[in-house]
Short mmCIF file of C-alpha atoms in Angstrom, two decimals:
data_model
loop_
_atom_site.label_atom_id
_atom_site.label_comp_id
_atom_site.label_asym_id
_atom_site.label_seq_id
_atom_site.Cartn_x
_atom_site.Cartn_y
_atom_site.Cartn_z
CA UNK A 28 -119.77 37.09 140.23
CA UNK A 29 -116.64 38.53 140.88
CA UNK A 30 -116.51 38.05 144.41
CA UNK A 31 -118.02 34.68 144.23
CA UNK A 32 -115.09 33.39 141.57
CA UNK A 33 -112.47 35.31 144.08
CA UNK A 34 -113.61 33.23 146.86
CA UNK A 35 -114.30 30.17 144.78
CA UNK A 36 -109.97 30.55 143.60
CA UNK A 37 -109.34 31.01 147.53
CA UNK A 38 -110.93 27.19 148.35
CA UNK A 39 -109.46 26.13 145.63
CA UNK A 40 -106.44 27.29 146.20
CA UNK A 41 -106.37 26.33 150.02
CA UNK A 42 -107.75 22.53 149.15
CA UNK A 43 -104.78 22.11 146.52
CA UNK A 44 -101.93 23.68 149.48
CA UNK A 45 -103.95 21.38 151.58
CA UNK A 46 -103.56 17.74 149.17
CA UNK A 47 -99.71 19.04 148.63
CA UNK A 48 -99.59 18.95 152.88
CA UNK A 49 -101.46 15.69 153.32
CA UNK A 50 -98.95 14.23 150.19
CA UNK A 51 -95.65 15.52 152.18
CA UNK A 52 -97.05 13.68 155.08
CA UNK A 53 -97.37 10.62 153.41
CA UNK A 54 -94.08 10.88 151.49
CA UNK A 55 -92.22 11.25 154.87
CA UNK A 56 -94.35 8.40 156.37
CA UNK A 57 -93.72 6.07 153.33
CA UNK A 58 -89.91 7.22 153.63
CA UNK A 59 -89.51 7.12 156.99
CA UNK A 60 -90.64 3.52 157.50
CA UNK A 61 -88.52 2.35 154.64
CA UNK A 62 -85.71 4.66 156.34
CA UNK A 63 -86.43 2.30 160.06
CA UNK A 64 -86.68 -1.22 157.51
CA UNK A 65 -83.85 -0.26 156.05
CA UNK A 66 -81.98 0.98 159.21
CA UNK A 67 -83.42 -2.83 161.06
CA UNK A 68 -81.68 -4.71 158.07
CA UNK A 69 -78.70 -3.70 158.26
CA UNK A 70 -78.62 -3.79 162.17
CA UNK A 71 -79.36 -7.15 161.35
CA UNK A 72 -76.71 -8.18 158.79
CA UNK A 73 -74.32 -6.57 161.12
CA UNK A 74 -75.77 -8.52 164.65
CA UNK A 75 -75.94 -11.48 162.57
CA UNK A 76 -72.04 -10.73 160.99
CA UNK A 77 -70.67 -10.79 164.48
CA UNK A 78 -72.59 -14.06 165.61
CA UNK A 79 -71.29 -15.85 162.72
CA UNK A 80 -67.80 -14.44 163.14
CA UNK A 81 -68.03 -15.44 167.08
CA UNK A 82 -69.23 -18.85 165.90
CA UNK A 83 -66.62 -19.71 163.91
CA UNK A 84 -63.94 -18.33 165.44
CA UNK A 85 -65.45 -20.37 168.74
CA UNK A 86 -64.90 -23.90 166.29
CA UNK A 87 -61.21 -22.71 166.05
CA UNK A 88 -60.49 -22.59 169.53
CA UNK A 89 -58.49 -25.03 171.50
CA UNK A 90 -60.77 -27.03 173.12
CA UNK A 91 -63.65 -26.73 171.21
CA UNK A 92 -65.52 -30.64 170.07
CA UNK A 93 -67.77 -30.73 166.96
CA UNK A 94 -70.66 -32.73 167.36
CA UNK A 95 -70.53 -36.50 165.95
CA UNK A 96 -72.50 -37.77 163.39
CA UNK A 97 -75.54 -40.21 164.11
CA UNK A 98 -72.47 -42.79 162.63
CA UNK A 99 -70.23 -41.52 164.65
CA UNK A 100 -72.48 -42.39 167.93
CA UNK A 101 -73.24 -45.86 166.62
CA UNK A 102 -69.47 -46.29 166.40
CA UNK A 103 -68.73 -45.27 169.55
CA UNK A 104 -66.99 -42.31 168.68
CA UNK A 105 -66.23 -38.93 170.44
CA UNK A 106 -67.20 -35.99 168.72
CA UNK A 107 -64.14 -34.31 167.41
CA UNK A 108 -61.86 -32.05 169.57
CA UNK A 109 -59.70 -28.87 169.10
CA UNK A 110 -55.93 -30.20 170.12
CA UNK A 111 -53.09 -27.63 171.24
CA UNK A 112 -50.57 -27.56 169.04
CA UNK A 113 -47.46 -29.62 170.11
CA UNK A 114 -44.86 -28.12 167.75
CA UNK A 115 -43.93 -29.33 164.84
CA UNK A 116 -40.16 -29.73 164.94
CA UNK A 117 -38.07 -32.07 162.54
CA UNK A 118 -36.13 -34.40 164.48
CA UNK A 119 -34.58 -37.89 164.07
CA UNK A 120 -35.41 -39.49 167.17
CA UNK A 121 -37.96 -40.80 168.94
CA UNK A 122 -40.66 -38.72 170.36
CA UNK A 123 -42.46 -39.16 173.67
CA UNK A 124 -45.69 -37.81 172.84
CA UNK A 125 -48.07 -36.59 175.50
CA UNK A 126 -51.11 -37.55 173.79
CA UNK A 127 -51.80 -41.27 172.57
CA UNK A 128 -51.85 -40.76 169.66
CA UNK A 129 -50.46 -37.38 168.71
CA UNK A 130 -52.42 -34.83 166.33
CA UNK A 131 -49.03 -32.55 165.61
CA UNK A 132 -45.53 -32.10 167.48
CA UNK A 133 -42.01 -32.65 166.57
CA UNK A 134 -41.70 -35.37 163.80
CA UNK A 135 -39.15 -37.22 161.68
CA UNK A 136 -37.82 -35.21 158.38
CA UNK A 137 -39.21 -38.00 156.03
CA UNK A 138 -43.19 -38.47 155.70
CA UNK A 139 -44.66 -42.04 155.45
CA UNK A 140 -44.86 -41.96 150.94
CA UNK A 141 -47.96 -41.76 148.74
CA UNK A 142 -49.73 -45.01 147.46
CA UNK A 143 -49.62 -47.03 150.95
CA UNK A 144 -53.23 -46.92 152.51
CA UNK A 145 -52.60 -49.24 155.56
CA UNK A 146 -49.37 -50.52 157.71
CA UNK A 147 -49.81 -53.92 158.94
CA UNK A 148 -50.22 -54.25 162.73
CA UNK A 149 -46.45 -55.98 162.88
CA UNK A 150 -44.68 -53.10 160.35
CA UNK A 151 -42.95 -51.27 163.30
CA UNK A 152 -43.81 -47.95 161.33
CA UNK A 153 -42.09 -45.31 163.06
CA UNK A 154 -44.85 -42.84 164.66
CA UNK A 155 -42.80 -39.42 163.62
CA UNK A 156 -43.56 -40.42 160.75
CA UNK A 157 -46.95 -40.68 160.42
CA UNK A 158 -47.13 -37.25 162.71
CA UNK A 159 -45.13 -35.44 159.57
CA UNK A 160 -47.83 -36.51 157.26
CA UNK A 161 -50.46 -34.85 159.52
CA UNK A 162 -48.70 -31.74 158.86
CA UNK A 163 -49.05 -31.98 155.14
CA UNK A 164 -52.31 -32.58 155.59
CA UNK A 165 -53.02 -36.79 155.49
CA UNK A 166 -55.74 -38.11 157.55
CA UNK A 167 -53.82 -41.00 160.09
CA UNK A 168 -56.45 -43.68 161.47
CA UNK A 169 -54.24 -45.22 164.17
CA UNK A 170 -55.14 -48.72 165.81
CA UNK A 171 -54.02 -50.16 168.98
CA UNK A 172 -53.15 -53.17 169.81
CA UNK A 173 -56.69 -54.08 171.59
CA UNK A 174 -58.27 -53.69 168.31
CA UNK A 175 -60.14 -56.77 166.95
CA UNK A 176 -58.67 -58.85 164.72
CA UNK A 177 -62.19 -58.39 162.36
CA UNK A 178 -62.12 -54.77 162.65
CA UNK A 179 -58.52 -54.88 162.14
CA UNK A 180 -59.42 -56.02 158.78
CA UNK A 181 -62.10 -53.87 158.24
CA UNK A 182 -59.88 -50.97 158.57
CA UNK A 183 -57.78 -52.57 155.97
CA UNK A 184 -60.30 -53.27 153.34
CA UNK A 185 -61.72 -49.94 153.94
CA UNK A 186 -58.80 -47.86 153.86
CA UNK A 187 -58.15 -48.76 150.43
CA UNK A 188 -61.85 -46.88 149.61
CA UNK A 189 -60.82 -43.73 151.75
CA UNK A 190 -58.66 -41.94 149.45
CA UNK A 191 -55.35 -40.85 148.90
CA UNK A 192 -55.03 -38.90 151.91
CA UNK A 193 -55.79 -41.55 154.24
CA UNK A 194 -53.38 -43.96 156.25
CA UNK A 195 -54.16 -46.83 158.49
CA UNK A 196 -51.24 -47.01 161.17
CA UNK A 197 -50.84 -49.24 163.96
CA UNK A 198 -49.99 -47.74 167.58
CA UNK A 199 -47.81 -50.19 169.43
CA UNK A 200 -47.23 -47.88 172.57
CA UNK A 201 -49.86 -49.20 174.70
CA UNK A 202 -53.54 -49.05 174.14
CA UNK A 203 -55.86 -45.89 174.02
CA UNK A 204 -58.02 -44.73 176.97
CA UNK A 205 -61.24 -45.21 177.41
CA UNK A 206 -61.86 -48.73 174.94
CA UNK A 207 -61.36 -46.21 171.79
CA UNK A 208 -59.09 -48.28 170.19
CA UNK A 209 -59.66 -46.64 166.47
CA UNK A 210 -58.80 -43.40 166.67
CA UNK A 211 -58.70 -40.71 163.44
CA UNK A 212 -56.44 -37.68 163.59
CA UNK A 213 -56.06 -34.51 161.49
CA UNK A 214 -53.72 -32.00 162.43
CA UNK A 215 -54.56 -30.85 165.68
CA UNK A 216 -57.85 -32.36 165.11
CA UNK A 217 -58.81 -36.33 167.23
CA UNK A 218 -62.25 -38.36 166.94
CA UNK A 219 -61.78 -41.45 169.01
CA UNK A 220 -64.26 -44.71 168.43
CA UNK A 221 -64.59 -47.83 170.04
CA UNK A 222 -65.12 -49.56 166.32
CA UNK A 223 -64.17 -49.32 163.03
CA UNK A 224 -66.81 -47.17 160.59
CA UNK A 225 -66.85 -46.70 156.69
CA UNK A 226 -69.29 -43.75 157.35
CA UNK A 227 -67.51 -42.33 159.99
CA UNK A 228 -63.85 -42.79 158.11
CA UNK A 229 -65.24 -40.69 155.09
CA UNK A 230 -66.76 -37.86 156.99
CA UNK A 231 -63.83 -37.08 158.82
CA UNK A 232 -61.52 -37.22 155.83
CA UNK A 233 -63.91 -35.05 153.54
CA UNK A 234 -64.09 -32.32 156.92
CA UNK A 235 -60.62 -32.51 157.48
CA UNK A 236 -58.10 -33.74 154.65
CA UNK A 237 -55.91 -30.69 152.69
CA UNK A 238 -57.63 -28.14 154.57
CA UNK A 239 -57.49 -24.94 153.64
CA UNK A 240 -54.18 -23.17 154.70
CA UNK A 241 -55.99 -19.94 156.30
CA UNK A 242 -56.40 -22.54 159.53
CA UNK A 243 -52.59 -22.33 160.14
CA UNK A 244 -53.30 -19.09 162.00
CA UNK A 245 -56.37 -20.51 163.86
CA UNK A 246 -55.85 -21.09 167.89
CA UNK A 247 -56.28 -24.65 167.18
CA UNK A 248 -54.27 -24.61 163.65
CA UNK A 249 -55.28 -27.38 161.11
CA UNK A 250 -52.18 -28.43 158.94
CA UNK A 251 -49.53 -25.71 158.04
CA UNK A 252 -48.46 -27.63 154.75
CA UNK A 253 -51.35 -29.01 153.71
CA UNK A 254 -51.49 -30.34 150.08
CA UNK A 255 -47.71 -31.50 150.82
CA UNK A 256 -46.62 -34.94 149.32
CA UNK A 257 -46.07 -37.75 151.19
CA UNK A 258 -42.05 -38.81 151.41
CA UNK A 259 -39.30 -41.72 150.50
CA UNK A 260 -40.67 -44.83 149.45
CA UNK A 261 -38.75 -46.49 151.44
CA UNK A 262 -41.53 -49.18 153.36
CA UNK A 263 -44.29 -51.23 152.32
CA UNK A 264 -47.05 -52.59 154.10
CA UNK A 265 -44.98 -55.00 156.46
CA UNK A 266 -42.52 -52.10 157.13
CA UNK A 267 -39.03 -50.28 156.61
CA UNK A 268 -37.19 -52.07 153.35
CA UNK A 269 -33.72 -52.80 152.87
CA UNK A 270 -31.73 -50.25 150.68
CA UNK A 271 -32.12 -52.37 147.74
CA UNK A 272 -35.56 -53.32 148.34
CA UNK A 273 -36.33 -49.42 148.38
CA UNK A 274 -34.78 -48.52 144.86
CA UNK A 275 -36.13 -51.48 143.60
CA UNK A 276 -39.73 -50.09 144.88
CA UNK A 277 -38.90 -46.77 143.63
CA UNK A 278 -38.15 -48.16 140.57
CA UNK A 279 -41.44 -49.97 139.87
CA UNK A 280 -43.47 -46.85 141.46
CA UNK A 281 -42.09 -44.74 138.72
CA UNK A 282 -42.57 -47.55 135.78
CA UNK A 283 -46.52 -47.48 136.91
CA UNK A 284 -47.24 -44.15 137.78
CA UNK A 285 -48.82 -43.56 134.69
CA UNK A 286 -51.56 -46.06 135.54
CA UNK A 287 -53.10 -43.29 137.70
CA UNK A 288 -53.43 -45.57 140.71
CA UNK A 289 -50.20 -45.18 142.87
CA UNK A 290 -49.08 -41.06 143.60
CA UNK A 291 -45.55 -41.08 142.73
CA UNK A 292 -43.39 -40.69 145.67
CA UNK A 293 -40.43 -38.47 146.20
CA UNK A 294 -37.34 -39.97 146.71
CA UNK A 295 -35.91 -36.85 149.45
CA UNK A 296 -37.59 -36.02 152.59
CA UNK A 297 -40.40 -33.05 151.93
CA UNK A 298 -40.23 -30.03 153.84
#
C-alpha cells in the first residue's frame, strides 16, 4: 500500500504540474493576443491620427477647392477654392486687385457698418471697403454688372434672410470670368455661380462666417479678425451720405438699437 499511495502522489503530483503548464500556456496565449489587439489599435489610432491631420491640413492649403453642394451644381457654382493671401494693408486709395473680386489684400481703414445687408447696383460702394469686412470676418456676395435684373433682386430679398454677417455688393469693374456673375467670398475663401441661390448663400455663410481664429496661421488663412464689427455708418443702401446725412443716421441707429434688429455701428474706423 505504501508503494502504491507513493506512486499514486507522484501522478498526482505530475498531472497537477502538468494543468499549472497547460494554464501558463493559455494565460500567455489569452495575453498575448490581447497584447497584438491592443498593439493593432493603437497602430491604428495613430495611422488614422496622421491621415486626418494630412487631411485637414491638405483643406488649408492654397489651392485646395471643397466640393460644392448638389445646390451649388444646380446654381452653377464652383466648388470653393483656397486663395493666396493678398495682404491686408490699410490704405486710402484705390486698389487694383488681381483677382475679380478680391478675397483679402490691402483695404480702406473704415469697414462697410453693421445693419446694411445689400448695396444697390448704382451705390458706388467703394470695394476696400467691402475687402476690410472680409477680414473681420463678413461674408461679401458681390454682383456684376451682367447679373439679371430678377436675380439682382433675388439677391436683395434674400440677403435680408442671410444674417448679419452677410453683404450684397455690387462689382462695377467689369464683369467676372467665365458667366459667374454671383460670386461669394470669405477671407481667402471664393465660390463663383452663374445664379443666385438661397441654399447655396446659407451654406457658405454657416462654413465660412466668424471663423475660428486658429485659421489665421493656416497656408490659406481664413479671417485674422474675425468677430470684428463692421465700421462708420456713414452709407446707406444707395451709397456714401453727406456729413449730415451720416450723424443724422447715426443718430437714429443708436435711438433703435434696442429693437434688436439693426447692430449698432461704430462711429471710428475698426482696426
Amino acid at each position: 500500500m505504501g508503494k502504491k499511495s507513493t506512486e499514486r502522489n507522484a501522478r498526482l503530483e505530475q498531472l497537477r504540474r502538468e494543468q499549472k503548464r497547460k494554464a501558463r500556456q493559455r494565460a500567455l496565449m489569452i495575453y498575448g493576443t490581447t497584447g497584438v489587439v491592443v498593439i493593432a489599435l493603437l497602430i491604428g489610432i495613430v495611422i488614422y491620427s496622421i491621415a486626418d491631420s494630412n487631411a485637414k491640413s491638405k483643406t488649408h492649403k492654397v489651392g485646395y477647392v471643397a466640393g460644392g453642394s448638389s445646390a451649388a451644381v444646380a446654381a452653377g457654382c464652383t466648388g470653393t477654392v483656397n486663395d493666396a493671401s493678398q495682404g491686408s494693408s490699410h490704405v486710402s486709395t484705390t486698389v487694383n486687385y488681381k483677382v475679380s473680386p478680391p478675397s483679402s489684400g490691402s483695404h480702406n481703414p473704415d469697414p462697410l457698418p453693421d445693419g446694411i445687408s445689400f448695396y444697390n447696383p448704382a451705390s458706388g460702394i467703394p470695394t476696400e471697403r467691402a475687402v476690410h469686412n472680409l477680414e473681420h470676418g463678413f461674408v461679401v456676395g458681390w454682383y456684376d454688372t451682367s447679373l439679371p435684373a430678377a436675380q439682382v433682386e433675388k439677391l436683395r430679398s434674400l440677403a435680408k434672410d442671410a444674417g448679419p454677417r452677410f453683404i450684397g455688393v455690387p462689382w462695377t469693374r467689369g464683369a467676372f470670368p467665365d458667366g459667374k456673375h454671383f460670386v461669394l467670398t470669405g477671407w481667402d475663401r471664393t465660390q463663383r455661380c452663374t445664379t443666385v441661390s438661397a441654399d447655396v448663400i446659407k451654406q457658405f455663410v454657416d462654413k465660412h462666417a466668424n471663423p475660428s481664429l486658429d485659421g489665421a496661421t493656416w497656408g490659406s488663412p481664413t479671417a485674422p479678425e474675425s468677430g470684428a464689427a463692421g465700421g462708420t455708418l456713414d452709407v446707406s443702401a444707395d451709397g456714401p451720405l453727406t456729413a449730415a446725412a451720416a450723424g443724422s443716421a447715426a443718430s437714429g441707429d443708436a435711438a433703435t438699437s434696442g429693437a434688436g434688429s439693426t447692430t449698432t455701428a461704430p462711429t471710428t474706423p475698426a482696426p
